[in-house]
Amino acid sequence: MTHLPYQIGCVTVTERRFAARGEFRVRTGDRVEPDTVVGIEPAPAEPIIFDVAGTLRRPPSEAAQGLAVKIGERVTRGAVIARFAGSRGAPRECRSPENGVLASYDGSSGLATLLPGGGQSDLKAGVSGVVKDVVDGRSVTIETPGAFVSGVWGVGGDVHGVLRVAGQGRAEPVAAESLDGRFTYSILVVGGSVSVEMLARCAELEVRAIIAGGIAPSALGEYLGGAMPLPETLRRLQFSPKKAGGNTPPALMLLEGFDAGGMAEEAWQVLTACNGRECSLFAPGWPVRPRLIVQLPRHEVPDPLPLREAQVAPGSTVRIIGGSDAGTTAKVVQYPAHRVALPSRVPVDSALVRVAGGVEKMVPVLNLRVIANP
Amino acid sequence: MEDDKVAAVPTAAPSEAARYTLVCDYGSLWTKGTLVGDVDGTSRLLATCAAPTPTDDAGRKDLRAATLQIAEKLRSLTGIPSALPADAIGGEQLEVSLIPVGSATPAMRIVLIAPDGGSARRAASLLEDASYIESIRAGTVSELLEDAGLAVGPRPDAVILIEARSGIPQAEVRSLAQLLARTGVDTRLVPMIHCRPGDFESPAGGLLRRLEPEVVLADLTGKGSYGSTAARRALNLLYSERALTTSAGVLGLPLSRRARFVSAAGAEVITAKFAAGARSDKVAVLDVGGSNTTACYVDGEELRYSVASGCGVGAGAAALYGRVGEAKLQQWLPFAPRPDELRAWALNRAVQPLTLPRTLREVFIEQAFVREALCVGLEGIALTTPPDLVIGCGALARGMRPQVSAVLLVDALNVCCPSWQQVGLAVDTSNLVPALGAVAAVDPELAARVWELDAPRGVATAVAARGARAEGPAASAVMRWEGGEEETAVAGGQLKALQPPYGVTAQVELKAMPGVRLAGAGKRELVSLELSPSVAYPLPQVLLDTRPVLRPGGSRRTDLVATYLISSGAFGKRDLESL
C-alpha cells in the first residue's frame, strides 16, 4: 500500500515496538511527546557462566543431582542454585552471583549459565500524539493529527524538533552562510538541492535534519570524505569527524532523489504550512523510506482523515521519474492507457499525462509517483 | 511488467480433481507467477505473469499480497484458479498448490566460530556469497567475545562452528560456552551448524552434544577444504525453514505440502543441472536480478555457482556501481556520460528500483549495468571451459528485447570467457528456470515434462571469428533457404546478425577470411549451421562476432560500440544518432 506522500489534515499512526518484550508506562488515551518514555525493556546483559560442580567439588553429573533450581527459573542474587550434602562437614552450596534466570546447566562440564536481570532500555514515543492502543508487552500505537511527508531516501535515524523553512521557493537553493542560530536544533527545509557547504553549515549549527528535493552524489560523497557514497552509506551517513566538527551530523531526507532539483510544489506547500511546528522525522535508512510527522493542534485539524492511498486515475497529480522531464509535475489524463514501447522497444503499461503548457505524453506507470488524488 | 502470457489453456474446464501448480518467485522487485498444469493430458506451462512485490512503509515484503496479486492476474489470463483460498494450508483439496521461491525474505546474519583467524576468514569467504546470507561475523572464540557489536546487537540467525585438524582448544571451551550463551545457541533460540570431519572428536564435545547442533561433515579450515557445498546446503535449508515461518502471510496460503522456501539460486541450479543432463551439454544460467546476480555452470558432474548478493540492476545498482567502478561501465556506452551521470543513475535506481528507462541514454546505461552484472556473475564461477548453451534470466528476460539480451550475453562472454567459439543463447522469458527448479524439488517428473515442451526459447547461435582487423574483411556468410539465398560480407569489429526470412528454415555457411579463426574451424573449413524456426526457437539467427576479444576501449570507444550495436540489429542508426 502506498500513501500519498504529502498530506495535511491527516492522522498518522506510529507503532513503537519493543525488541523482545517489555513493560509499558502509558495507557490508551495518554498524551505523549517525542521524549516520553512509553515503556521499558530489560536490556540484554552478558550471560554469566559459573562453575557449579567446581564449587560443590563434585563431578558434574553428581552436581546436577544437587540442583535446587529448575532451568528457566528466576533467581535472586545469593539464592542457592545447587547444594551437596556431604557425609562430613557442612553441606556445600553454590549460590547465584546475580539476579536473573538460570538458563542452563551443562552436565558434562558442570557449568551453569545465568542470564542476569540487567539494566533496562527506554522506549520513547518519538512522536507527539495520543496513545491509541497498547498491545501488552509488545507495542504501542500513537496517533498524531497533523501532516505527513514521505521521502524517497533518508538517513540519520529518528530526530525531532521544530520545523523551519529556509528560503523563498521550492526550487531556490539556500546559501549556507544565510543560516544562523535560529535554525539550531531544527528540522530544516530548504529549496533546491543540498550543497556540501549547506551540510557542513548545518552540522556546525547542530541542525537536527535537512529536508530537500535532492543532493548531487558528488556533493554527498565529498561531504562524507569519499568519491562515491557506497551502499553502506545509503544506510547511514559515515561522517569524517573533522568535517562535522565533532557534532552529530544532521539526518537527511530527500523528497525527489539524487541529482534532483527542487521538491514538488505540493510538498513545499505542506511543509511551509507547518513552519514552526513540532515534528518528528524517521529516517532509519535505506531501504526504508523516510517520513516526517508534524503535530498540529486539534482545533486546526478537527476531523483528521486517515492517510490516503495513492491512486493512479484520471485527474491524479503525479511526478514523473526518469527521463529528460524527470521531476516534472503532471496530471493524469487517461489511465489505463494503451501500452507504449520504451526506447528499448519493450511495451509497458502507461498513462497519458499532461504537463505544464498543455503538452500530453505517454509515461510508463512505474515512472509516476502520485502526489495528489483526483 | 512485460508480457503476461498465456502459453496454453486447457480445452476442458478444470474438474474438481484437476490440480495446478503455481510457483511464485518472490523477488526483491518483482514477483513472478508461473502456472503449470495439465493440457489435454500433457503437463504444460499454462501462463506466466509478473507484478511488483508489495512492500509496507517499513520496507517489508508482503508475500501474501504479492501472491494474491499474481493469482488475480493469472485468473484474468486463464480463469485459473477460480478461487485461491486465503486461509487454507495444504494443496490436496485445492485447485492450486503453491510453491514459494525467491529471496524476498530477509537474508540471514551468521556468526562463524573457528579455531584460528585464518580458518575463520577462509570459511567465511567460502560461504558468504549467497543471496540468503546478509553477513558473516567470523573469528575465533576470543575475537567474537570481544566483538562489541555482537555483545549488544541483535542475535544472529545462525551460528556455525567449524573444526577440523585443529579444534577449539580445551582451554577455550568455557569461553565457547559463554559465546554460545551470548548468541542464544545455548537456549536453542538460535540454530547451530557444526562443520567437522567425520572422525573428528571435538574438545568441546560434551558441550556440543548437549546443544545438538546439525552436523555437516566438512573441513572448511584448510587449503584442501571440502564440504563447502554441504555447508551451504545446510544454511540454505535453514533459510528455507526460517523463511516460511518469518515471511508475512505465506503460511496463510495454500502451500504445497512438500513445499519449502527454495532460494531462487538453488532452484536455478536444479534446472541448470537438468538442462545440462538432458542435452549432454555444458550449460550456464545467468540471472541478473534487482538485488542479486546469480551464475551457475554445469558440465557433467561439475557444478559451479556464485551469488553476488546485493549486486543487481534494481536495489543492487549502487552496490554494483561501487563494485565495478565508473570506468568499466563507461566502456559499454556509445556516448560520453556527463560527470556524475552514472552515479546518479545507480543511486536513483537503488532507491526507486521499479522505474524504467525512458530515454535511449537511460536504456544504454541500464544495459551497461547489466553487462557488468553478468561479468560479476561469470567471474564468480571462473569459467575456464566455455558453455554450449547460455540461458539468460531476470533483467535479460524482462524489459529487454531478446536480440539485445543476446548482445549483452556475448559481450560478457568476451570479457570473462574469451575462448568461446560457438554458443547457443536462450532467454527465459517465462521465468521457467527458477520455477521448474522449485517444482522439481516437489515433483521432479512434472518439472521434466514441462521443460521438455516449454524450455526457454533460443535467441541466437553466437559464432566467434577472431583475428580480423577493424573494418577489414573477416568472414563471408551465405544463407540459403527454399526459394532464396543471401550472401553477406562481414567486416572486422562487428557483431553481425544473420537472420533468414520469417518462418523459413535456412542453411548458413560461414567462411573465414585469411588470418581469421572461425569458431575453431581449420583453414578453409566452413562452419555450417541450420536455422530452423520452432516453438522454442521462433526467430533463429546467427550472431557472428568479429570484434577483438577485449572490452571496448581507446579514443574511438564510443564509435566502436555504436558500430557493433547497429550491426547486431539491436539498435538502428537513427537510435544512436539521436543520443
Short mmCIF file of N, CA and C in Angstrom, two decimals, chain A residues 57-193:
data_model
loop_
_atom_site.label_atom_id
_atom_site.label_comp_id
_atom_site.label_asym_id
_atom_site.label_seq_id
_atom_site.Cartn_x
_atom_site.Cartn_y
_atom_site.Cartn_z
N ARG A 57 32.55 -29.14 44.49
CA ARG A 57 33.64 -30.12 44.49
C ARG A 57 33.10 -31.52 44.23
N ARG A 58 32.25 -31.59 43.24
CA ARG A 58 31.70 -32.88 42.86
C ARG A 58 31.81 -33.02 41.36
N PRO A 59 31.74 -34.25 40.86
CA PRO A 59 31.68 -34.42 39.40
C PRO A 59 30.42 -33.76 38.85
N PRO A 60 30.46 -33.32 37.61
CA PRO A 60 29.31 -32.61 37.05
C PRO A 60 28.00 -33.38 37.17
N SER A 61 28.05 -34.69 36.96
CA SER A 61 26.80 -35.45 36.98
C SER A 61 26.21 -35.47 38.38
N GLU A 62 27.07 -35.53 39.39
CA GLU A 62 26.57 -35.52 40.78
C GLU A 62 26.06 -34.14 41.14
N ALA A 63 26.77 -33.15 40.66
CA ALA A 63 26.34 -31.77 40.94
C ALA A 63 24.96 -31.52 40.35
N ALA A 64 24.68 -32.14 39.20
CA ALA A 64 23.37 -31.95 38.57
C ALA A 64 22.26 -32.42 39.47
N GLN A 65 22.54 -33.48 40.21
CA GLN A 65 21.51 -34.01 41.10
C GLN A 65 21.24 -33.08 42.27
N GLY A 66 22.20 -32.20 42.51
CA GLY A 66 22.01 -31.28 43.64
C GLY A 66 21.39 -29.96 43.26
N LEU A 67 20.96 -29.82 42.01
CA LEU A 67 20.39 -28.53 41.61
C LEU A 67 19.12 -28.25 42.41
N ALA A 68 19.06 -27.05 42.95
CA ALA A 68 17.90 -26.66 43.75
C ALA A 68 16.93 -25.80 42.96
N VAL A 69 17.33 -25.45 41.75
CA VAL A 69 16.53 -24.54 40.93
C VAL A 69 16.32 -25.20 39.58
N LYS A 70 15.13 -25.00 39.02
CA LYS A 70 14.88 -25.58 37.70
C LYS A 70 15.45 -24.66 36.62
N ILE A 71 15.78 -25.24 35.51
CA ILE A 71 16.23 -24.45 34.38
C ILE A 71 15.09 -23.55 33.92
N GLY A 72 15.41 -22.27 33.76
CA GLY A 72 14.38 -21.31 33.35
C GLY A 72 13.77 -20.58 34.52
N GLU A 73 14.14 -20.97 35.70
CA GLU A 73 13.56 -20.33 36.88
C GLU A 73 14.31 -19.05 37.22
N ARG A 74 13.59 -18.08 37.70
CA ARG A 74 14.20 -16.82 38.09
C ARG A 74 14.81 -16.95 39.47
N VAL A 75 15.99 -16.39 39.68
CA VAL A 75 16.67 -16.47 40.97
C VAL A 75 17.13 -15.08 41.37
N THR A 76 17.35 -14.93 42.66
CA THR A 76 17.89 -13.66 43.13
C THR A 76 19.35 -13.87 43.47
N ARG A 77 20.02 -12.75 43.62
CA ARG A 77 21.42 -12.82 43.95
C ARG A 77 21.59 -13.50 45.29
N GLY A 78 22.50 -14.47 45.33
CA GLY A 78 22.73 -15.18 46.57
C GLY A 78 21.85 -16.39 46.77
N ALA A 79 20.87 -16.59 45.92
CA ALA A 79 19.98 -17.75 46.07
C ALA A 79 20.78 -19.03 45.81
N VAL A 80 20.39 -20.09 46.48
CA VAL A 80 21.10 -21.35 46.31
C VAL A 80 20.72 -21.96 44.97
N ILE A 81 21.71 -22.21 44.15
CA ILE A 81 21.49 -22.85 42.85
C ILE A 81 21.60 -24.35 43.00
N ALA A 82 22.61 -24.80 43.76
CA ALA A 82 22.80 -26.23 43.95
C ALA A 82 23.40 -26.47 45.32
N ARG A 83 23.14 -27.67 45.82
CA ARG A 83 23.60 -27.99 47.17
C ARG A 83 24.06 -29.43 47.17
N PHE A 84 25.13 -29.66 47.90
CA PHE A 84 25.57 -31.04 48.06
C PHE A 84 25.81 -31.30 49.55
N ALA A 85 25.04 -32.21 50.05
CA ALA A 85 25.18 -32.54 51.48
C ALA A 85 26.15 -33.68 51.59
N GLY A 86 27.38 -33.34 51.96
CA GLY A 86 28.40 -34.37 52.05
C GLY A 86 28.25 -35.17 53.33
N SER A 87 28.99 -36.26 53.43
CA SER A 87 28.90 -37.11 54.62
C SER A 87 29.61 -36.47 55.80
N ARG A 88 30.58 -35.61 55.47
CA ARG A 88 31.31 -34.94 56.55
C ARG A 88 31.19 -33.45 56.37
N GLY A 89 31.15 -32.73 57.44
CA GLY A 89 31.17 -31.26 57.40
C GLY A 89 29.86 -30.69 56.91
N ALA A 90 29.87 -29.36 56.78
CA ALA A 90 28.66 -28.65 56.38
C ALA A 90 28.38 -28.90 54.90
N PRO A 91 27.11 -28.86 54.51
CA PRO A 91 26.82 -29.03 53.09
C PRO A 91 27.42 -27.87 52.30
N ARG A 92 27.84 -28.21 51.09
CA ARG A 92 28.38 -27.17 50.23
C ARG A 92 27.25 -26.62 49.35
N GLU A 93 27.31 -25.32 49.11
CA GLU A 93 26.28 -24.68 48.31
C GLU A 93 26.92 -23.82 47.23
N CYS A 94 26.21 -23.78 46.12
CA CYS A 94 26.62 -22.87 45.05
C CYS A 94 25.51 -21.84 44.92
N ARG A 95 25.87 -20.58 45.03
CA ARG A 95 24.85 -19.52 45.04
C ARG A 95 24.92 -18.69 43.76
N SER A 96 23.78 -18.10 43.45
CA SER A 96 23.70 -17.30 42.23
C SER A 96 24.49 -16.01 42.41
N PRO A 97 25.32 -15.67 41.44
CA PRO A 97 26.12 -14.45 41.58
C PRO A 97 25.32 -13.17 41.35
N GLU A 98 24.15 -13.30 40.72
CA GLU A 98 23.37 -12.10 40.38
C GLU A 98 21.90 -12.47 40.33
N ASN A 99 21.06 -11.45 40.27
CA ASN A 99 19.65 -11.69 39.93
C ASN A 99 19.55 -12.10 38.48
N GLY A 100 18.66 -13.01 38.19
CA GLY A 100 18.49 -13.37 36.79
C GLY A 100 17.73 -14.66 36.62
N VAL A 101 17.94 -15.29 35.48
CA VAL A 101 17.27 -16.54 35.14
C VAL A 101 18.33 -17.61 34.91
N LEU A 102 18.15 -18.75 35.53
CA LEU A 102 19.07 -19.86 35.30
C LEU A 102 18.76 -20.44 33.92
N ALA A 103 19.63 -20.15 32.96
CA ALA A 103 19.33 -20.52 31.57
C ALA A 103 19.68 -21.97 31.27
N SER A 104 20.79 -22.47 31.86
CA SER A 104 21.18 -23.83 31.51
C SER A 104 22.18 -24.36 32.51
N TYR A 105 22.29 -25.69 32.52
CA TYR A 105 23.35 -26.36 33.28
C TYR A 105 23.93 -27.44 32.37
N ASP A 106 25.24 -27.40 32.20
CA ASP A 106 25.89 -28.34 31.31
C ASP A 106 26.41 -29.52 32.12
N GLY A 107 25.77 -30.66 31.92
CA GLY A 107 26.12 -31.83 32.71
C GLY A 107 27.50 -32.38 32.41
N SER A 108 28.13 -31.99 31.33
CA SER A 108 29.46 -32.54 31.04
C SER A 108 30.56 -31.66 31.63
N SER A 109 30.31 -30.39 31.76
CA SER A 109 31.36 -29.50 32.28
C SER A 109 31.05 -29.00 33.67
N GLY A 110 29.80 -29.12 34.08
CA GLY A 110 29.45 -28.62 35.41
C GLY A 110 29.24 -27.12 35.45
N LEU A 111 29.15 -26.50 34.27
CA LEU A 111 28.98 -25.05 34.23
C LEU A 111 27.50 -24.72 34.09
N ALA A 112 27.10 -23.65 34.74
CA ALA A 112 25.73 -23.16 34.61
C ALA A 112 25.76 -21.77 34.00
N THR A 113 24.71 -21.43 33.29
CA THR A 113 24.60 -20.11 32.66
C THR A 113 23.44 -19.37 33.28
N LEU A 114 23.76 -18.13 33.71
CA LEU A 114 22.73 -17.27 34.28
C LEU A 114 22.54 -16.07 33.37
N LEU A 115 21.30 -15.81 33.02
CA LEU A 115 21.02 -14.59 32.26
C LEU A 115 20.63 -13.53 33.27
N PRO A 116 21.52 -12.61 33.53
CA PRO A 116 21.23 -11.65 34.59
C PRO A 116 20.12 -10.68 34.21
N GLY A 117 19.36 -10.26 35.24
CA GLY A 117 18.40 -9.19 35.03
C GLY A 117 19.19 -7.91 35.04
N GLY A 118 19.59 -7.47 33.89
CA GLY A 118 20.50 -6.33 33.79
C GLY A 118 19.77 -5.02 33.82
N GLY A 119 20.34 -4.12 33.12
CA GLY A 119 19.76 -2.78 33.08
C GLY A 119 18.50 -2.79 32.25
N GLN A 120 18.05 -1.61 31.94
CA GLN A 120 16.85 -1.52 31.12
C GLN A 120 17.05 -0.45 30.06
N SER A 121 16.33 -0.59 29.00
CA SER A 121 16.39 0.46 27.97
C SER A 121 15.00 1.05 27.85
N ASP A 122 15.00 2.34 27.61
CA ASP A 122 13.74 3.07 27.48
C ASP A 122 13.27 3.05 26.04
N LEU A 123 11.97 2.89 25.88
CA LEU A 123 11.36 3.03 24.56
C LEU A 123 10.62 4.36 24.57
N LYS A 124 11.07 5.24 23.71
CA LYS A 124 10.46 6.57 23.68
C LYS A 124 9.38 6.64 22.61
N ALA A 125 8.50 7.59 22.79
CA ALA A 125 7.41 7.73 21.83
C ALA A 125 7.94 8.15 20.45
N GLY A 126 8.90 9.05 20.46
CA GLY A 126 9.46 9.51 19.18
C GLY A 126 8.58 10.50 18.47
N VAL A 127 7.35 10.62 18.88
CA VAL A 127 6.42 11.47 18.15
C VAL A 127 5.41 12.01 19.15
N SER A 128 4.85 13.17 18.86
CA SER A 128 3.79 13.71 19.72
C SER A 128 2.46 13.11 19.30
N GLY A 129 1.60 12.92 20.27
CA GLY A 129 0.28 12.41 19.90
C GLY A 129 -0.44 11.80 21.09
N VAL A 130 -1.40 10.96 20.76
CA VAL A 130 -2.22 10.31 21.78
C VAL A 130 -2.10 8.80 21.59
N VAL A 131 -1.93 8.10 22.70
CA VAL A 131 -1.82 6.64 22.62
C VAL A 131 -3.17 6.07 22.19
N LYS A 132 -3.12 5.32 21.09
CA LYS A 132 -4.37 4.76 20.56
C LYS A 132 -4.58 3.34 21.06
N ASP A 133 -3.49 2.58 21.16
CA ASP A 133 -3.64 1.17 21.51
C ASP A 133 -2.34 0.69 22.13
N VAL A 134 -2.49 -0.21 23.09
CA VAL A 134 -1.32 -0.82 23.72
C VAL A 134 -1.49 -2.33 23.62
N VAL A 135 -0.55 -2.99 22.99
CA VAL A 135 -0.55 -4.45 22.96
C VAL A 135 0.41 -4.89 24.05
N ASP A 136 -0.12 -5.51 25.05
CA ASP A 136 0.62 -5.79 26.27
C ASP A 136 1.99 -6.39 25.99
N GLY A 137 2.99 -5.68 26.48
CA GLY A 137 4.35 -6.19 26.35
C GLY A 137 4.99 -6.06 24.99
N ARG A 138 4.23 -5.67 23.98
CA ARG A 138 4.76 -5.73 22.61
C ARG A 138 4.90 -4.37 21.95
N SER A 139 3.79 -3.69 21.82
CA SER A 139 3.84 -2.47 21.01
C SER A 139 2.78 -1.50 21.48
N VAL A 140 3.03 -0.26 21.08
CA VAL A 140 2.07 0.80 21.37
C VAL A 140 1.90 1.60 20.09
N THR A 141 0.68 2.00 19.81
CA THR A 141 0.45 2.84 18.63
C THR A 141 0.02 4.23 19.09
N ILE A 142 0.54 5.22 18.41
CA ILE A 142 0.32 6.62 18.77
C ILE A 142 -0.27 7.33 17.56
N GLU A 143 -1.35 8.04 17.80
CA GLU A 143 -1.98 8.80 16.72
C GLU A 143 -1.53 10.25 16.79
N THR A 144 -1.23 10.79 15.65
CA THR A 144 -0.81 12.19 15.59
C THR A 144 -1.61 12.90 14.51
N PRO A 145 -2.48 13.81 14.89
CA PRO A 145 -3.17 14.58 13.86
C PRO A 145 -2.26 15.69 13.35
N GLY A 146 -2.24 15.88 12.05
CA GLY A 146 -1.38 16.94 11.54
C GLY A 146 -1.02 16.72 10.10
N ALA A 147 0.25 16.60 9.84
CA ALA A 147 0.74 16.47 8.47
C ALA A 147 1.71 15.30 8.37
N PHE A 148 1.82 14.82 7.14
CA PHE A 148 2.67 13.66 6.87
C PHE A 148 3.40 13.93 5.57
N VAL A 149 4.72 13.71 5.58
CA VAL A 149 5.51 13.86 4.37
C VAL A 149 6.42 12.65 4.26
N SER A 150 6.41 12.05 3.08
CA SER A 150 7.24 10.87 2.86
C SER A 150 8.28 11.17 1.79
N GLY A 151 9.48 10.68 1.97
CA GLY A 151 10.55 10.94 1.00
C GLY A 151 10.96 9.68 0.27
N VAL A 152 11.95 9.82 -0.61
CA VAL A 152 12.42 8.65 -1.36
C VAL A 152 13.67 8.05 -0.73
N TRP A 153 14.42 8.83 0.00
CA TRP A 153 15.61 8.31 0.66
C TRP A 153 15.90 9.16 1.85
N GLY A 154 16.32 8.53 2.93
CA GLY A 154 16.68 9.29 4.12
C GLY A 154 17.63 8.49 4.96
N VAL A 155 18.32 9.19 5.82
CA VAL A 155 19.33 8.54 6.64
C VAL A 155 19.55 9.39 7.88
N GLY A 156 19.96 8.78 8.97
CA GLY A 156 20.30 9.56 10.15
C GLY A 156 19.50 9.22 11.39
N GLY A 157 18.55 8.29 11.27
CA GLY A 157 17.84 7.85 12.48
C GLY A 157 16.60 8.70 12.76
N ASP A 158 16.15 8.65 13.98
CA ASP A 158 14.93 9.35 14.40
C ASP A 158 15.31 10.64 15.13
N VAL A 159 14.78 11.74 14.68
CA VAL A 159 15.04 13.02 15.34
C VAL A 159 13.73 13.78 15.45
N HIS A 160 13.71 14.73 16.35
CA HIS A 160 12.52 15.57 16.44
C HIS A 160 12.96 16.99 16.77
N GLY A 161 12.12 17.92 16.43
CA GLY A 161 12.45 19.32 16.66
C GLY A 161 11.39 20.20 16.03
N VAL A 162 11.73 21.44 15.86
CA VAL A 162 10.81 22.40 15.25
C VAL A 162 11.13 22.50 13.77
N LEU A 163 10.10 22.45 12.96
CA LEU A 163 10.28 22.57 11.51
C LEU A 163 10.54 24.02 11.15
N ARG A 164 11.63 24.23 10.42
CA ARG A 164 11.94 25.60 9.98
C ARG A 164 12.17 25.58 8.48
N VAL A 165 11.52 26.47 7.79
CA VAL A 165 11.67 26.57 6.34
C VAL A 165 12.60 27.73 6.02
N ALA A 166 13.63 27.44 5.27
CA ALA A 166 14.57 28.49 4.86
C ALA A 166 14.40 28.72 3.37
N GLY A 167 14.53 29.95 2.95
CA GLY A 167 14.45 30.24 1.52
C GLY A 167 13.04 30.62 1.11
N GLN A 168 12.96 31.04 -0.14
CA GLN A 168 11.71 31.62 -0.65
C GLN A 168 10.92 30.70 -1.55
N GLY A 169 11.54 29.69 -2.06
CA GLY A 169 10.82 28.85 -3.00
C GLY A 169 11.38 27.44 -3.03
N ARG A 170 10.56 26.54 -3.57
CA ARG A 170 10.92 25.12 -3.54
C ARG A 170 12.13 24.82 -4.40
N ALA A 171 12.38 25.63 -5.41
CA ALA A 171 13.47 25.33 -6.33
C ALA A 171 14.65 26.27 -6.13
N GLU A 172 14.55 27.15 -5.15
CA GLU A 172 15.63 28.12 -4.96
C GLU A 172 16.60 27.65 -3.89
N PRO A 173 17.84 27.38 -4.27
CA PRO A 173 18.79 26.91 -3.26
C PRO A 173 19.02 27.99 -2.21
N VAL A 174 19.36 27.54 -1.03
CA VAL A 174 19.61 28.45 0.09
C VAL A 174 21.12 28.55 0.30
N ALA A 175 21.61 29.76 0.43
CA ALA A 175 23.03 29.95 0.68
C ALA A 175 23.35 29.50 2.10
N ALA A 176 24.40 28.72 2.23
CA ALA A 176 24.74 28.19 3.54
C ALA A 176 25.00 29.29 4.55
N GLU A 177 25.63 30.36 4.10
CA GLU A 177 26.00 31.42 5.04
C GLU A 177 24.78 32.18 5.56
N SER A 178 23.63 31.98 4.91
CA SER A 178 22.43 32.68 5.39
C SER A 178 21.81 31.98 6.60
N LEU A 179 22.29 30.77 6.88
CA LEU A 179 21.75 30.05 8.05
C LEU A 179 22.43 30.54 9.31
N ASP A 180 21.64 30.71 10.35
CA ASP A 180 22.23 31.19 11.61
C ASP A 180 21.63 30.41 12.77
N GLY A 181 21.87 30.91 13.96
CA GLY A 181 21.48 30.21 15.17
C GLY A 181 19.99 29.95 15.30
N ARG A 182 19.18 30.61 14.49
CA ARG A 182 17.73 30.36 14.57
C ARG A 182 17.39 28.93 14.17
N PHE A 183 18.28 28.33 13.43
CA PHE A 183 18.00 27.00 12.91
C PHE A 183 18.62 25.89 13.74
N THR A 184 19.27 26.27 14.81
CA THR A 184 19.86 25.24 15.68
C THR A 184 18.78 24.34 16.23
N TYR A 185 19.08 23.06 16.23
CA TYR A 185 18.18 22.00 16.72
C TYR A 185 16.89 21.87 15.89
N SER A 186 16.83 22.54 14.79
CA SER A 186 15.61 22.48 14.00
C SER A 186 15.67 21.34 12.99
N ILE A 187 14.52 21.11 12.39
CA ILE A 187 14.44 20.25 11.20
C ILE A 187 14.24 21.22 10.04
N LEU A 188 15.25 21.35 9.24
CA LEU A 188 15.35 22.43 8.27
C LEU A 188 14.84 22.00 6.90
N VAL A 189 14.01 22.82 6.31
CA VAL A 189 13.51 22.57 4.95
C VAL A 189 14.15 23.60 4.03
N VAL A 190 14.77 23.12 2.97
CA VAL A 190 15.40 24.05 2.02
C VAL A 190 14.90 23.77 0.62
N GLY A 191 14.91 24.80 -0.20
CA GLY A 191 14.56 24.63 -1.60
C GLY A 191 15.77 24.12 -2.38
N GLY A 192 15.50 23.71 -3.59
CA GLY A 192 16.59 23.26 -4.44
C GLY A 192 17.21 21.98 -3.89
N SER A 193 18.50 21.84 -4.15
CA SER A 193 19.19 20.66 -3.64
C SER A 193 20.22 21.08 -2.60
#
